mmCIF file of C-alpha atoms in Angstrom:
data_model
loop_
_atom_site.group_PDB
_atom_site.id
_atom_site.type_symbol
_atom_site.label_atom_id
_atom_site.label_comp_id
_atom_site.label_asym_id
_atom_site.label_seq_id
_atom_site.Cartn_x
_atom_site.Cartn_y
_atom_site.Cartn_z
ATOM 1 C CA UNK A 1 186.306 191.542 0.452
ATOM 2 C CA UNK A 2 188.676 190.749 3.045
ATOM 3 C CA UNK A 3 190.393 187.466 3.902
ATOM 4 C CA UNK A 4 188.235 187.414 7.348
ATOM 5 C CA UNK A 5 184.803 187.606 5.693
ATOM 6 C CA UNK A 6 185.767 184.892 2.825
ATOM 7 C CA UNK A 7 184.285 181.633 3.833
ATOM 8 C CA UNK A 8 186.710 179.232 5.404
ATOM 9 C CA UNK A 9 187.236 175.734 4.078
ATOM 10 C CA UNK A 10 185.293 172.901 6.105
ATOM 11 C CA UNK A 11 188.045 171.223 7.349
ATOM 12 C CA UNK A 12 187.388 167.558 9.706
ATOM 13 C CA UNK A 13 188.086 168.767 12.979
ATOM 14 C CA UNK A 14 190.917 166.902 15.365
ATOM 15 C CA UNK A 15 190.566 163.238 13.562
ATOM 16 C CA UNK A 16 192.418 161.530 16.807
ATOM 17 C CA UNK A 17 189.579 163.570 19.089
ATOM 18 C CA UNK A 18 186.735 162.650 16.622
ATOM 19 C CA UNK A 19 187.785 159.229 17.119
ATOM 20 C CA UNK A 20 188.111 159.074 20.675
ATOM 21 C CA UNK A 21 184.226 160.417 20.789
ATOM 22 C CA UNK A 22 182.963 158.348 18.182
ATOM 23 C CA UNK A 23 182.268 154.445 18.705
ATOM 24 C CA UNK A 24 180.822 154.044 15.091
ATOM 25 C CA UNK A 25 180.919 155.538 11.734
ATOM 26 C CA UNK A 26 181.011 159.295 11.740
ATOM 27 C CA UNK A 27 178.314 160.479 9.075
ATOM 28 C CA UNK A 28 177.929 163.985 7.097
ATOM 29 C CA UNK A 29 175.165 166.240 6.202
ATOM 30 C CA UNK A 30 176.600 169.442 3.419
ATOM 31 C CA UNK A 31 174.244 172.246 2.947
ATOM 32 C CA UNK A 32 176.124 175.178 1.466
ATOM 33 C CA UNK A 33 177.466 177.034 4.083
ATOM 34 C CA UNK A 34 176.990 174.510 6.796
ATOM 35 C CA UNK A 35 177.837 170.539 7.392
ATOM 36 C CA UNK A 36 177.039 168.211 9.904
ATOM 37 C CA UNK A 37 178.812 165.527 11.478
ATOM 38 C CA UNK A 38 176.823 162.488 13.589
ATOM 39 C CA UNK A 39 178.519 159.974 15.134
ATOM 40 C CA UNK A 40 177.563 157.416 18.267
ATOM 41 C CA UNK A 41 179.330 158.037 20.717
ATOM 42 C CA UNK A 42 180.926 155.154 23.278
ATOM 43 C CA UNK A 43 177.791 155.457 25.753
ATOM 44 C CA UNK A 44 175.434 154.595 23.031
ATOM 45 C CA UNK A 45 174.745 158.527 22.515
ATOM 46 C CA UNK A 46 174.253 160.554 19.668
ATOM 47 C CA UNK A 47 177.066 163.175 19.201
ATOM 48 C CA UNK A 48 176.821 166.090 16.769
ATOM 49 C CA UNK A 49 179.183 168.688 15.795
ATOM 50 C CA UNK A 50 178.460 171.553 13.092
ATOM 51 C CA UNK A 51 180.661 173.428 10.893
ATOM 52 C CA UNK A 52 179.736 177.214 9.698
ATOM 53 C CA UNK A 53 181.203 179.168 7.420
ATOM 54 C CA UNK A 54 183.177 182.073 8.889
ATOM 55 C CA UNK A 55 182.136 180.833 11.882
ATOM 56 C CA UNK A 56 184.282 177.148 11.790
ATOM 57 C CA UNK A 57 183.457 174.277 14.124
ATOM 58 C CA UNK A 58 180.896 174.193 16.563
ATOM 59 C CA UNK A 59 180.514 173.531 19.676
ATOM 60 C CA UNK A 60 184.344 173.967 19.320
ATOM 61 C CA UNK A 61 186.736 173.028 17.281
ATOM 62 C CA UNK A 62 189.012 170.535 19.485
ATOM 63 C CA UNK A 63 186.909 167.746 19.736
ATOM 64 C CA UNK A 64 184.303 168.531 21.604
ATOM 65 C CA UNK A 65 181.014 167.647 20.593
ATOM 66 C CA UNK A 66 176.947 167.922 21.423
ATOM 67 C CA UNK A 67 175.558 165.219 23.168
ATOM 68 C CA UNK A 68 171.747 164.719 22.135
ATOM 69 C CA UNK A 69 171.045 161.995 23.831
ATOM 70 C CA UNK A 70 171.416 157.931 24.929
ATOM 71 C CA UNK A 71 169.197 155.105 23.225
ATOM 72 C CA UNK A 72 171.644 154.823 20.085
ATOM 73 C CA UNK A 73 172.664 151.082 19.477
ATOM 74 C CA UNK A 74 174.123 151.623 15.899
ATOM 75 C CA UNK A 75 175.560 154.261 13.816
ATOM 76 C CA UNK A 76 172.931 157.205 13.042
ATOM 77 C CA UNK A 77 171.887 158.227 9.621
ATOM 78 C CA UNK A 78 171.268 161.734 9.145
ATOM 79 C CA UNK A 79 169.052 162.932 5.999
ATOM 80 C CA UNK A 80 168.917 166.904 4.996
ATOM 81 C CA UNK A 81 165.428 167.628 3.904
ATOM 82 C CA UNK A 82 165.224 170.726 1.328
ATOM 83 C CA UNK A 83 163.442 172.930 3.708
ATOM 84 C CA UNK A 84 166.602 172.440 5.930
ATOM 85 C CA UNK A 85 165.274 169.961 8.948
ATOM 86 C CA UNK A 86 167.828 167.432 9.630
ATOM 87 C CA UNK A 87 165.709 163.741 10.159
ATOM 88 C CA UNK A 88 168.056 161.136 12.414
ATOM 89 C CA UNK A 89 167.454 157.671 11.792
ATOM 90 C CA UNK A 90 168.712 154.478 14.220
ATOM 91 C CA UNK A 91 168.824 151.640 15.490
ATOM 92 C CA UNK A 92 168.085 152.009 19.350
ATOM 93 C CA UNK A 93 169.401 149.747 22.070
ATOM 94 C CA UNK A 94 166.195 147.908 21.728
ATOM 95 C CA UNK A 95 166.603 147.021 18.357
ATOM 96 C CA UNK A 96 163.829 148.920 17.654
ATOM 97 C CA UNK A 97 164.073 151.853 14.413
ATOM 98 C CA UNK A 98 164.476 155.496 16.669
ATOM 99 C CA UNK A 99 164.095 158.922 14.982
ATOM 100 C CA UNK A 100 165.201 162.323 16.078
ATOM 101 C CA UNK A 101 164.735 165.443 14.256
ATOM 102 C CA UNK A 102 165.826 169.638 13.987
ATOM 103 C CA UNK A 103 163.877 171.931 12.217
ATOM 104 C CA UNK A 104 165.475 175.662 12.063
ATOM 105 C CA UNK A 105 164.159 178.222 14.533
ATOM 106 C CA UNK A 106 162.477 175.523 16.935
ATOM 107 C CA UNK A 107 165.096 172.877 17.564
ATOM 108 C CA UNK A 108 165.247 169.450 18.611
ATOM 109 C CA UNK A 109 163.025 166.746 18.678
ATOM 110 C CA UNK A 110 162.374 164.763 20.727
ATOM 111 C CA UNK A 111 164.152 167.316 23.415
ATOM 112 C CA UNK A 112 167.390 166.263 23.932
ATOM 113 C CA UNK A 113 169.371 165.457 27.255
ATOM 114 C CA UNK A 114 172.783 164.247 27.517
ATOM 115 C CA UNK A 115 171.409 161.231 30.167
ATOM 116 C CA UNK A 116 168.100 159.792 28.671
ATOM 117 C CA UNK A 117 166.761 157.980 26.052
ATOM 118 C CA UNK A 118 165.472 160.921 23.800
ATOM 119 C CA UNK A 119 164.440 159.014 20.805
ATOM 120 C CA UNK A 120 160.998 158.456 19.065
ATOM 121 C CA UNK A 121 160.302 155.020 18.553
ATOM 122 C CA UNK A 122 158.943 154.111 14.722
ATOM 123 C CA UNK A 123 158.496 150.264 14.926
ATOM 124 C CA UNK A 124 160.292 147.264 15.859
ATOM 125 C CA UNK A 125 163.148 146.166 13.053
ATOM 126 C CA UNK A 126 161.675 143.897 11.496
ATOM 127 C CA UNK A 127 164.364 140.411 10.581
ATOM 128 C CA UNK A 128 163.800 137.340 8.006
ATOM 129 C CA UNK A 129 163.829 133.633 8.674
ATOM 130 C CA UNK A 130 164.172 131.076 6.236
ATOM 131 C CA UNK A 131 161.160 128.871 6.333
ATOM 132 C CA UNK A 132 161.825 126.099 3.660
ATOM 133 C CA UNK A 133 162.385 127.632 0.373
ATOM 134 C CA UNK A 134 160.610 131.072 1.158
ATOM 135 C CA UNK A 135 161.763 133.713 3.491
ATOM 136 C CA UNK A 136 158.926 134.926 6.066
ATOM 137 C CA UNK A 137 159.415 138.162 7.663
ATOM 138 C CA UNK A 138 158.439 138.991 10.970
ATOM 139 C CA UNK A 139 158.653 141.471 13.699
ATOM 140 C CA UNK A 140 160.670 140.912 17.218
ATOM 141 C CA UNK A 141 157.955 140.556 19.780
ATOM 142 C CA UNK A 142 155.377 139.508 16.798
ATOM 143 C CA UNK A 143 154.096 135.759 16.730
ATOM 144 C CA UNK A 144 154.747 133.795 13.829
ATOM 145 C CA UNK A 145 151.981 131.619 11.753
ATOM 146 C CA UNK A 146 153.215 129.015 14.432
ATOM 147 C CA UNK A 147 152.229 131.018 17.611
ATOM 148 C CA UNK A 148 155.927 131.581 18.537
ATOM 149 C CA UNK A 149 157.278 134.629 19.736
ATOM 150 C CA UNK A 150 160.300 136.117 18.617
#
């Protein structure tokens, strides 16, 4: 085997790019000859970048990254199902819990686009209150046993 068809080491790419991209935690997905990399970026965006092996970084490997879309008001969590879809779980800008997913051969969903919210809602994040000595959870935008809105 030559040196060009041994698989290269997954390397982070440019850290001082990654960090001018990224305005919260960057987060990794390993599958064995391929990782992930999610980040939000600073217009509350979702930006991925993919390493392969003998392939490297993806879309390129000085700093660039894929932009899947706006809607993101926390850092993304990315989960690697066995079958190989990636599921993307957030916080949206609405405080509301958004999902985005990829399964091999078909892509992204919801579609993405670099300028819209691409997200698909789940439900409203739900908070706690104290309420004397018992906590009572609610939903934003729920009433409470009081008939107040939160």
């Amino acid at each position: 085997m030559t040196s060009e068809n041994q698989p290269q080491p997954a390397t982070i790419p440019d850290e001082a790019a990654t960090k001018r991209e990224a305005a919260g935690r960057v987060q990794t997905v390993e599958a064995s000859e391929l990782a992930d990399i999610f980040a939000r970026g600073p217009a509350n965006d979702l930006i991925h970048k993919w390493f392969v092996a003998g392939v490297g970084w993806q879309p390129s490997p000085f700093g660039d990254f894929e932009h899947l879309g706006t809607g993101l008001g926390g850092d993304p969590t990315p989960i690697q199902q066995p079958n190989g879809q990636l599921d993307i779980f957030g916080r949206g800008t609405s405080d509301d819990l958004v999902h985005k997913w990829f399964v091999p051969g078909t892509g992204w969903s919801p579609s993405p686009t670099a300028t819209s919210n691409t997200w698909e809602p789940i439900t409203r994040v739900p908070t706690s209150r104290g309420c004397g000595n018992r906590a009572q959870r609610h939903e934003h935008g729920q009433n409470d046993e009081g008939g107040g809105t939160y």
